[in-house]
Amino acid sequence: MKRKIYLQMRSRAEARQLFFDRFADRSTGAETVAARSACGRVTAGPVSARFSSPSFHSAAMDGLAVRAEDTFGASDESPLTLRLDNGQAVPVNTGHPLPPDRNAVIMIENVLLHEANTCAVIRAPVYPWQHVRKVGEDIVATELLFPTGHLLRPADIGALLTGGCATVSVRRRPRVTIIPTGNELVQLDALGDNVPAGRIIESNSAVLAALAEQAGAEVRVTLVVADEAEAIRDRLREELARGADLVLVNAGSSAGSADYTVQLVEELGEVLVHGVTIMPGKPTILGVIDQTPVVGVPGYPVSAIIAMEQFVVPLLAHMQGLDLPAVETVPALLARDLPSPAGIEEFRRMIVGRIGDHHVAVPLKKGAGAITTLTRANGMLRIDAGFEGERHGREVQIDLLVPRSQVERTILCTGSHDLCLDVLNDFLCRRDPAWPLASTHVGSLGGIMALR
């Protein structure tokens, strides 16, 4: 096949609009699942209660069920005696049905029993329906429990079951297929004691699958496909025929001599975007085949993750009728100058910690293949395409990758990579996980410059 260059690079905003607009009406439809396993699912229609809760008048306290009228006039100066042996007062426990013709419960703490528990003395009256849960106090049969598009939480499962809903109609999970490609890829369990020269452990599919599952999808990962156009074409057709809602082809999205994804998407369907002005993630392909979205995910790990977060995760949320939560940000001062290519929107991995009255952000090393920069980062800085970087000491907005409370407790260390720091971090985490040590390996001079 002829090598395919980037014909028209798109900005991130343009690419997202083209891609999302194409699938604006895309939904995964509905399925019925057991209420007990519906946590995290999205309701596909309105859910109404079948039963009231309580379905009977019940005691809200341990005590004596009585007619409130029989207690009127009771006081410290003029206590009243109620008979238990003739049913004037009936002992009840919390949750028990209220006996017929009773409309209140006297708390057991306010009762003095006499004559072998055959009578009770009270010194205060109760009003009608005091300490009683009336029919439908919590849920009334036929009332709306949840509207369409509600994300079911743990407490919601209890409401479903209490309201008599053993099953619930929810949005079907999107079916995502991941096709890893590359002659150089090898599975970890197929290796011995070392990785042969020229081979790379296939790990991207596991990361992409975890991101898709976290977004609510069901994921199928195929066997690795060789860098051969015919093999990739056959696998694409096969997976589309299986009914995937979204297909990800990992690697082969760039403009190399063995990168076939864009030609195949163009041959079988339509390429919406080939190349996005972001870094990492530039080689991303967004297309459609047989009305199914197909994404060519870059092969470098960090590029793949950025592409997933920017294009795939939002589409999966849309398919399920979900809104993505807003990303929490924190202002921070840059620890050093951060140059960036003009015309490219760059995502830089950062470590953020509090020093004195300010948050300080230290950039981790660049490199779309350095996945450990993401495992160590607790924030992300987005440098707009209109800037050529950010200056040391400038206040920037950092998108947090962890809860802000964790950032507030992070012990920030920057300088040479000393293995003793890794040992110290593990020691601190075992003693008190609330105080992580974050070290950035920028060299001795970089550490000194950060003190300026």
Short mmCIF file of C-alpha atoms in Angstrom, two decimals:
data_model
loop_
_atom_site.label_atom_id
_atom_site.label_comp_id
_atom_site.label_asym_id
_atom_site.label_seq_id
_atom_site.Cartn_x
_atom_site.Cartn_y
_atom_site.Cartn_z
CA MET A 1 0.00 0.00 0.00
CA LYS A 2 1.08 3.57 -0.67
CA ARG A 3 2.27 5.55 2.35
CA LYS A 4 -0.42 7.96 3.60
CA ILE A 5 0.63 11.34 4.92
CA TYR A 6 -1.45 13.66 7.10
CA LEU A 7 -3.71 15.44 4.62
CA GLN A 8 -5.30 17.98 6.95
CA MET A 9 -4.42 18.31 10.59
CA ARG A 10 -7.30 19.30 12.87
CA SER A 11 -7.26 21.04 16.20
CA ARG A 12 -8.52 19.07 19.16
CA ALA A 13 -11.73 21.10 19.26
CA GLU A 14 -12.35 20.64 15.52
CA ALA A 15 -11.64 16.91 15.68
CA ARG A 16 -13.97 16.42 18.65
CA GLN A 17 -16.77 18.34 16.95
CA LEU A 18 -16.45 16.40 13.69
CA PHE A 19 -16.37 13.08 15.51
CA PHE A 20 -19.06 13.71 18.11
CA ASP A 21 -21.43 15.44 15.67
CA ARG A 22 -21.29 12.39 13.43
CA PHE A 23 -22.53 10.19 16.26
CA ALA A 24 -24.72 12.72 18.07
CA ASP A 25 -27.76 10.45 17.92
CA ARG A 26 -25.86 7.27 18.81
CA SER A 27 -27.24 5.27 21.73
CA THR A 28 -26.64 1.69 22.80
CA GLY A 29 -30.32 0.94 23.37
CA ALA A 30 -31.78 -0.78 26.43
CA GLU A 31 -31.55 -4.08 28.26
CA THR A 32 -33.13 -5.42 31.43
CA VAL A 33 -30.86 -6.41 34.31
CA ALA A 34 -31.34 -7.53 37.90
CA ALA A 35 -31.65 -4.57 40.23
CA ARG A 36 -29.03 -6.05 42.55
CA SER A 37 -26.40 -5.82 39.79
CA ALA A 38 -27.48 -2.47 38.33
CA CYS A 39 -25.13 -0.19 40.26
CA GLY A 40 -23.27 2.08 37.86
CA ARG A 41 -25.79 1.56 35.08
CA VAL A 42 -27.97 4.26 33.48
CA THR A 43 -31.75 3.96 33.45
CA ALA A 44 -33.18 3.60 29.94
CA GLY A 45 -36.63 4.84 30.94
CA PRO A 46 -38.62 6.08 33.94
CA VAL A 47 -38.66 3.66 36.88
CA SER A 48 -41.78 3.59 39.08
CA ALA A 49 -42.37 1.81 42.38
CA ARG A 50 -44.57 -1.29 42.45
CA PHE A 51 -45.02 -1.31 46.24
CA SER A 52 -45.33 1.29 48.96
CA SER A 53 -42.78 1.39 51.75
CA PRO A 54 -43.76 0.75 54.39
CA SER A 55 -46.69 -1.20 53.01
CA PHE A 56 -48.31 -1.10 56.48
CA HIS A 57 -48.33 1.24 59.49
CA SER A 58 -45.29 0.21 61.51
CA ALA A 59 -43.66 1.06 64.81
CA ALA A 60 -40.75 3.46 64.48
CA MET A 61 -39.57 2.75 68.05
CA ASP A 62 -39.55 -0.04 70.60
CA GLY A 63 -42.37 0.58 73.07
CA LEU A 64 -46.12 0.33 73.53
CA ALA A 65 -48.66 0.75 70.73
CA VAL A 66 -51.62 2.76 71.98
CA ARG A 67 -54.50 5.00 71.01
CA ALA A 68 -53.07 8.48 71.37
CA GLU A 69 -56.38 9.64 72.82
CA ASP A 70 -55.90 7.30 75.80
CA THR A 71 -52.74 9.18 76.80
CA PHE A 72 -54.10 12.70 76.79
CA GLY A 73 -53.77 14.41 80.16
CA ALA A 74 -50.77 12.38 81.36
CA SER A 75 -48.18 14.48 83.20
CA ASP A 76 -45.66 14.30 86.02
CA GLU A 77 -48.32 15.60 88.41
CA SER A 78 -51.03 13.35 87.01
CA PRO A 79 -49.60 10.10 85.59
CA LEU A 80 -51.84 7.69 83.73
CA THR A 81 -51.97 3.91 83.96
CA LEU A 82 -52.53 1.83 80.82
CA ARG A 83 -53.45 -1.86 80.93
CA LEU A 84 -51.43 -4.39 78.94
CA ASP A 85 -53.50 -7.39 79.99
CA ASN A 86 -56.66 -6.14 78.25
CA GLY A 87 -54.92 -4.82 75.11
CA GLN A 88 -55.15 -1.14 75.93
CA ALA A 89 -51.39 -0.99 75.35
CA VAL A 90 -49.56 -3.52 73.16
CA PRO A 91 -45.78 -4.10 73.30
CA VAL A 92 -44.10 -3.62 69.86
CA ASN A 93 -40.58 -3.58 68.48
CA THR A 94 -39.23 -1.28 65.79
CA GLY A 95 -40.59 -2.27 62.38
CA HIS A 96 -43.49 -4.36 63.72
CA PRO A 97 -46.95 -3.77 62.22
CA LEU A 98 -49.08 -1.44 64.31
CA PRO A 99 -51.99 -3.40 65.89
CA PRO A 100 -55.49 -2.48 64.65
CA ASP A 101 -57.02 0.67 66.13
CA ARG A 102 -53.65 1.90 67.41
CA ASN A 103 -52.23 5.20 66.13
CA ALA A 104 -49.14 5.95 68.25
CA VAL A 105 -46.19 4.36 70.03
CA ILE A 106 -44.87 5.32 73.45
CA MET A 107 -41.11 4.86 73.63
CA ILE A 108 -40.18 2.09 76.06
CA GLU A 109 -37.84 4.55 77.84
CA ASN A 110 -40.89 6.61 78.82
CA VAL A 111 -42.81 3.69 80.33
CA LEU A 112 -42.76 2.37 83.92
CA LEU A 113 -44.09 -1.19 84.09
CA HIS A 114 -45.95 -2.45 87.17
CA GLU A 115 -47.80 -5.50 88.49
CA ALA A 116 -45.82 -8.19 86.64
CA ASN A 117 -45.84 -6.12 83.49
CA THR A 118 -49.64 -6.08 83.27
CA CYS A 119 -49.89 -2.29 83.45
CA ALA A 120 -47.75 0.70 82.49
CA VAL A 121 -47.48 4.16 83.99
CA ILE A 122 -46.83 7.10 81.66
CA ARG A 123 -46.11 10.72 82.58
CA ALA A 124 -46.49 12.38 79.16
CA PRO A 125 -49.01 12.03 76.32
CA VAL A 126 -48.26 11.10 72.72
CA TYR A 127 -49.91 12.69 69.74
CA PRO A 128 -51.59 10.73 66.90
CA TRP A 129 -49.05 8.92 64.68
CA GLN A 130 -46.12 9.77 66.93
CA HIS A 131 -43.27 7.24 66.49
CA VAL A 132 -45.20 5.54 63.68
CA ARG A 133 -44.08 5.01 60.08
CA LYS A 134 -47.23 5.38 58.04
CA VAL A 135 -47.99 3.49 54.83
CA GLY A 136 -45.97 5.07 51.99
CA GLU A 137 -43.92 7.29 54.29
CA ASP A 138 -40.82 6.51 52.20
CA ILE A 139 -42.20 5.27 48.87
CA VAL A 140 -45.72 5.35 47.47
CA ALA A 141 -46.68 2.69 44.93
CA THR A 142 -46.60 4.08 41.35
CA GLU A 143 -44.41 7.07 42.29
CA LEU A 144 -41.40 7.83 40.09
CA LEU A 145 -38.25 6.46 41.66
CA PHE A 146 -35.82 7.52 38.92
CA PRO A 147 -36.16 9.38 35.62
CA THR A 148 -34.63 8.34 32.31
CA GLY A 149 -30.85 8.77 32.21
CA HIS A 150 -30.24 8.39 35.95
CA LEU A 151 -26.90 6.89 36.98
CA LEU A 152 -27.72 4.28 39.60
CA ARG A 153 -25.72 4.53 42.84
CA PRO A 154 -25.51 2.03 45.72
CA ALA A 155 -28.36 3.67 47.68
CA ASP A 156 -30.52 3.59 44.54
CA ILE A 157 -30.32 -0.20 44.47
CA GLY A 158 -31.95 -0.26 47.90
CA ALA A 159 -34.72 2.05 46.67
CA LEU A 160 -35.36 -0.19 43.66
CA LEU A 161 -35.69 -3.32 45.78
CA THR A 162 -37.73 -1.58 48.49
CA GLY A 163 -40.09 -0.30 45.81
CA GLY A 164 -40.58 -3.81 44.46
CA CYS A 165 -38.39 -3.52 41.34
CA ALA A 166 -36.50 -6.80 40.98
CA THR A 167 -35.30 -5.78 37.51
CA VAL A 168 -34.66 -2.44 35.82
CA SER A 169 -34.29 -1.30 32.21
CA VAL A 170 -30.87 0.27 31.66
CA ARG A 171 -28.73 1.45 28.78
CA ARG A 172 -26.78 -1.43 27.32
CA ARG A 173 -23.07 -1.21 27.88
CA PRO A 174 -21.22 -0.17 24.70
CA ARG A 175 -19.34 -3.05 23.08
CA VAL A 176 -15.76 -2.01 22.36
CA THR A 177 -13.29 -4.07 20.36
CA ILE A 178 -9.56 -3.41 20.59
CA ILE A 179 -7.31 -4.65 17.79
CA PRO A 180 -3.59 -4.45 18.69
CA THR A 181 -1.28 -4.44 15.67
CA GLY A 182 2.47 -4.71 15.19
CA ASN A 183 5.10 -7.27 14.16
CA GLU A 184 7.24 -6.24 17.11
CA LEU A 185 4.63 -7.02 19.79
CA VAL A 186 4.97 -10.02 22.08
CA GLN A 187 2.78 -11.17 24.97
CA LEU A 188 4.38 -11.09 28.41
CA ASP A 189 3.43 -14.69 29.20
CA ALA A 190 5.26 -15.84 26.06
CA LEU A 191 8.59 -14.43 27.23
CA GLY A 192 11.36 -16.10 29.14
CA ASP A 193 13.84 -14.22 31.30
CA ASN A 194 14.36 -11.28 28.94
CA VAL A 195 12.82 -9.34 26.09
CA PRO A 196 14.47 -10.13 22.73
CA ALA A 197 15.96 -7.22 20.82
CA GLY A 198 13.40 -5.61 18.54
CA ARG A 199 10.40 -6.94 20.48
CA ILE A 200 8.02 -4.93 22.67
CA ILE A 201 5.72 -6.28 25.38
CA GLU A 202 2.12 -5.72 24.30
CA SER A 203 0.54 -3.66 27.09
CA ASN A 204 -1.51 -0.97 25.36
CA SER A 205 -4.56 -3.17 24.91
CA ALA A 206 -4.78 -3.74 28.67
CA VAL A 207 -4.58 0.01 29.34
CA LEU A 208 -7.15 0.86 26.66
CA ALA A 209 -9.44 -1.91 27.91
CA ALA A 210 -9.22 -0.62 31.49
CA LEU A 211 -10.09 2.92 30.35
CA ALA A 212 -13.04 1.66 28.29
CA GLU A 213 -14.33 -0.54 31.12
CA GLN A 214 -13.98 2.37 33.53
CA ALA A 215 -16.19 4.31 31.11
CA GLY A 216 -18.85 1.59 31.32
CA ALA A 217 -18.03 -0.48 28.22
CA GLU A 218 -17.80 -4.22 27.62
CA VAL A 219 -14.42 -4.86 26.03
CA ARG A 220 -13.12 -7.52 23.67
CA VAL A 221 -9.38 -7.61 22.90
CA THR A 222 -8.35 -9.56 19.82
CA LEU A 223 -5.09 -11.37 19.22
CA VAL A 224 -2.25 -9.21 17.94
CA VAL A 225 -2.46 -8.67 14.19
CA ALA A 226 0.69 -8.44 12.08
CA ASP A 227 1.55 -5.26 10.17
CA GLU A 228 -0.06 -6.56 7.01
CA ALA A 229 -2.85 -4.67 5.28
CA GLU A 230 -4.82 -7.79 4.39
CA ALA A 231 -4.66 -9.20 7.92
CA ILE A 232 -5.79 -5.94 9.47
CA ARG A 233 -8.57 -5.56 6.87
CA ASP A 234 -9.88 -9.05 7.61
CA ARG A 235 -9.82 -8.47 11.37
CA LEU A 236 -11.63 -5.16 10.99
CA ARG A 237 -14.40 -6.75 8.92
CA GLU A 238 -14.68 -9.66 11.33
CA GLU A 239 -15.02 -7.46 14.42
CA LEU A 240 -17.50 -5.11 12.76
CA ALA A 241 -19.61 -8.13 11.80
CA ARG A 242 -19.67 -9.20 15.46
CA GLY A 243 -21.64 -6.07 16.29
CA ALA A 244 -19.08 -3.85 17.99
CA ASP A 245 -20.32 -0.37 18.87
CA LEU A 246 -16.80 1.04 18.65
CA VAL A 247 -13.57 -0.39 17.21
CA LEU A 248 -10.10 0.71 18.28
CA VAL A 249 -7.12 -0.15 16.09
CA ASN A 250 -3.99 0.33 18.17
CA ALA A 251 -0.83 1.43 16.34
CA GLY A 252 -0.45 1.82 12.60
CA SER A 253 -2.12 5.24 12.71
CA SER A 254 0.88 7.35 11.77
CA ALA A 255 2.45 7.87 8.33
CA GLY A 256 5.07 5.11 8.32
CA SER A 257 5.53 2.55 5.56
CA ALA A 258 3.81 -0.14 7.68
CA ASP A 259 1.01 2.09 8.97
CA TYR A 260 -2.13 0.91 7.17
CA THR A 261 -5.00 1.97 9.41
CA VAL A 262 -5.93 5.21 7.64
CA GLN A 263 -5.93 3.57 4.18
CA LEU A 264 -8.10 0.72 5.42
CA VAL A 265 -10.61 3.02 7.11
CA GLU A 266 -10.75 5.10 3.94
CA GLU A 267 -11.19 1.97 1.83
CA LEU A 268 -13.91 0.43 4.00
CA GLY A 269 -15.63 3.59 5.16
CA GLU A 270 -14.78 7.25 5.73
CA VAL A 271 -11.91 9.04 7.43
CA LEU A 272 -13.18 12.03 9.40
CA VAL A 273 -9.86 13.07 10.91
CA HIS A 274 -6.28 11.96 10.34
CA GLY A 275 -3.93 13.88 12.56
CA VAL A 276 -4.75 16.17 15.47
CA THR A 277 -2.63 19.12 16.54
CA ILE A 278 -2.01 17.73 20.01
CA MET A 279 1.09 16.28 21.60
CA PRO A 280 1.09 13.46 22.53
CA GLY A 281 -1.63 12.01 20.29
CA LYS A 282 -0.94 13.64 16.92
CA PRO A 283 -1.43 10.47 14.75
CA THR A 284 -4.99 9.83 15.99
CA ILE A 285 -7.45 8.66 13.31
CA LEU A 286 -11.20 9.19 13.65
CA GLY A 287 -13.39 7.42 11.13
CA VAL A 288 -16.55 5.44 10.47
CA ILE A 289 -17.16 2.06 8.82
CA ASP A 290 -20.68 0.71 8.33
CA GLN A 291 -22.02 3.44 10.66
CA THR A 292 -19.64 2.25 13.41
CA PRO A 293 -17.03 4.63 14.85
CA VAL A 294 -13.48 3.45 14.28
CA VAL A 295 -10.54 5.07 16.05
CA GLY A 296 -6.93 4.62 15.06
CA VAL A 297 -5.16 4.91 18.41
CA PRO A 298 -1.45 5.83 18.31
CA GLY A 299 1.00 3.15 19.35
CA TYR A 300 2.99 5.12 21.91
CA PRO A 301 1.42 4.52 25.34
CA VAL A 302 0.95 8.13 26.45
CA SER A 303 -0.37 9.11 23.01
CA ALA A 304 -2.84 6.23 23.20
CA ILE A 305 -4.09 7.30 26.62
CA ILE A 306 -4.51 10.95 25.58
CA ALA A 307 -6.42 9.86 22.46
CA MET A 308 -8.69 7.65 24.57
CA GLU A 309 -9.42 10.38 27.10
CA GLN A 310 -10.06 13.05 24.50
CA PHE A 311 -12.10 11.13 21.91
CA VAL A 312 -13.17 7.66 23.04
CA VAL A 313 -14.23 8.11 26.67
CA PRO A 314 -16.53 11.08 25.88
CA LEU A 315 -18.19 9.11 23.06
CA LEU A 316 -18.76 6.12 25.34
CA ALA A 317 -20.35 8.41 27.92
CA HIS A 318 -22.61 9.91 25.24
CA MET A 319 -23.71 6.45 24.08
CA GLN A 320 -24.89 5.74 27.63
CA GLY A 321 -26.54 9.13 28.14
CA LEU A 322 -23.94 10.22 30.68
CA ASP A 323 -22.19 13.52 31.32
CA LEU A 324 -18.53 13.33 32.21
CA PRO A 325 -17.66 14.90 35.59
CA ALA A 326 -15.81 18.19 35.49
CA VAL A 327 -12.05 17.91 35.95
CA GLU A 328 -10.84 19.50 39.18
CA THR A 329 -8.10 22.08 38.68
CA VAL A 330 -5.64 23.84 40.95
CA PRO A 331 -3.51 26.95 40.30
CA ALA A 332 0.22 26.29 40.62
CA LEU A 333 3.51 28.07 40.02
CA LEU A 334 5.79 26.49 37.43
CA ALA A 335 9.09 25.29 38.90
CA ARG A 336 10.98 25.92 35.65
CA ASP A 337 10.61 27.17 32.09
CA LEU A 338 8.53 24.92 29.87
CA PRO A 339 9.03 25.46 26.11
CA SER A 340 6.43 24.03 23.74
CA PRO A 341 6.11 23.82 19.93
CA ALA A 342 4.07 26.61 18.33
CA GLY A 343 0.79 25.52 16.78
CA ILE A 344 0.57 22.36 18.88
CA GLU A 345 -1.64 21.89 21.95
CA GLU A 346 0.61 20.07 24.38
CA PHE A 347 -0.37 17.94 27.38
CA ARG A 348 2.47 17.86 29.91
CA ARG A 349 2.52 15.47 32.83
CA MET A 350 3.21 17.24 36.12
CA ILE A 351 3.86 16.60 39.78
CA VAL A 352 2.16 19.14 42.00
CA GLY A 353 2.69 19.78 45.70
CA ARG A 354 2.20 22.58 48.20
CA ILE A 355 5.23 24.61 49.25
CA GLY A 356 4.38 27.32 51.74
CA ASP A 357 1.36 29.30 50.57
CA HIS A 358 1.48 28.12 46.97
CA HIS A 359 1.15 25.00 44.90
CA VAL A 360 4.22 24.27 42.79
CA ALA A 361 4.15 22.23 39.58
CA VAL A 362 7.23 20.37 38.36
CA PRO A 363 7.09 18.97 34.79
CA LEU A 364 8.02 15.36 34.22
CA LYS A 365 10.09 14.41 31.21
CA LYS A 366 8.49 14.45 27.78
CA GLY A 367 8.07 11.42 25.58
CA ALA A 368 4.96 9.75 24.19
CA GLY A 369 6.44 6.35 25.05
CA ALA A 370 7.22 7.12 28.70
CA ILE A 371 4.16 5.65 30.41
CA THR A 372 5.76 5.95 33.85
CA THR A 373 5.38 9.71 33.57
CA LEU A 374 1.64 9.09 33.80
CA THR A 375 1.91 6.65 36.68
CA ARG A 376 3.95 9.20 38.64
CA ALA A 377 2.05 12.34 37.61
CA ASN A 378 -0.72 13.78 39.76
CA GLY A 379 -1.60 16.58 37.36
CA MET A 380 -1.69 17.58 33.70
CA LEU A 381 -0.87 20.96 32.18
CA ARG A 382 -2.47 21.84 28.86
CA ILE A 383 -0.41 24.37 26.89
CA ASP A 384 -2.56 26.10 24.29
CA ALA A 385 -1.49 25.89 20.64
CA GLY A 386 -1.16 29.67 20.55
CA PHE A 387 1.67 29.67 23.10
CA GLU A 388 5.29 28.60 22.76
CA GLY A 389 5.46 27.39 26.33
CA GLU A 390 5.18 28.75 29.86
CA ARG A 391 7.69 30.67 31.95
CA HIS A 392 9.22 29.72 35.27
CA GLY A 393 7.21 31.20 38.14
CA ARG A 394 4.08 31.74 36.06
CA GLU A 395 0.77 30.64 37.61
CA VAL A 396 -0.88 27.95 35.49
CA GLN A 397 -3.99 25.83 35.86
CA ILE A 398 -3.28 22.14 36.46
CA ASP A 399 -5.89 19.46 35.74
CA LEU A 400 -5.70 17.07 38.67
CA LEU A 401 -5.36 13.33 38.11
CA VAL A 402 -5.85 12.57 41.82
CA PRO A 403 -8.07 14.05 44.54
CA ARG A 404 -7.00 17.52 45.65
CA SER A 405 -6.61 16.29 49.21
CA GLN A 406 -3.81 14.01 48.01
CA VAL A 407 -2.08 16.89 46.26
CA GLU A 408 -2.24 18.93 49.47
CA ARG A 409 -0.36 16.19 51.33
CA THR A 410 2.20 15.39 48.63
CA ILE A 411 5.83 15.79 49.72
CA LEU A 412 7.55 17.26 46.68
CA CYS A 413 11.16 16.36 45.94
CA THR A 414 13.03 17.35 42.78
CA GLY A 415 16.60 16.69 41.69
CA SER A 416 18.74 13.65 40.92
CA HIS A 417 17.20 10.19 40.75
CA ASP A 418 18.34 8.64 44.01
CA LEU A 419 16.98 5.13 44.60
CA CYS A 420 16.92 5.91 48.32
CA LEU A 421 13.97 8.22 47.58
CA ASP A 422 12.00 5.26 46.19
CA VAL A 423 12.75 3.27 49.34
CA LEU A 424 11.76 6.25 51.48
CA ASN A 425 8.48 6.66 49.55
CA ASP A 426 7.57 3.02 50.10
CA PHE A 427 8.43 3.35 53.80
CA LEU A 428 6.25 6.44 54.16
CA CYS A 429 3.33 4.81 52.31
CA ARG A 430 3.48 1.78 54.60
CA ARG A 431 3.57 4.00 57.69
CA ASP A 432 0.93 6.48 56.52
CA PRO A 433 -0.44 6.32 52.92
CA ALA A 434 -1.86 9.83 53.37
CA TRP A 435 1.61 11.35 52.87
CA PRO A 436 3.09 10.27 49.51
CA LEU A 437 6.57 11.34 48.43
CA ALA A 438 6.66 12.52 44.80
CA SER A 439 10.11 12.83 43.25
CA THR A 440 10.88 14.30 39.84
CA HIS A 441 14.13 13.20 38.27
CA VAL A 442 15.45 16.35 36.62
CA GLY A 443 19.09 16.10 37.63
CA SER A 444 21.03 17.99 40.29
CA LEU A 445 21.11 21.26 38.34
CA GLY A 446 17.37 21.02 37.63
CA GLY A 447 16.73 20.62 41.34
CA ILE A 448 18.87 23.66 42.17
CA MET A 449 17.12 25.73 39.48
CA ALA A 450 13.73 24.78 40.94
CA LEU A 451 14.74 26.50 44.20
CA ARG A 452 15.09 29.87 42.50
#
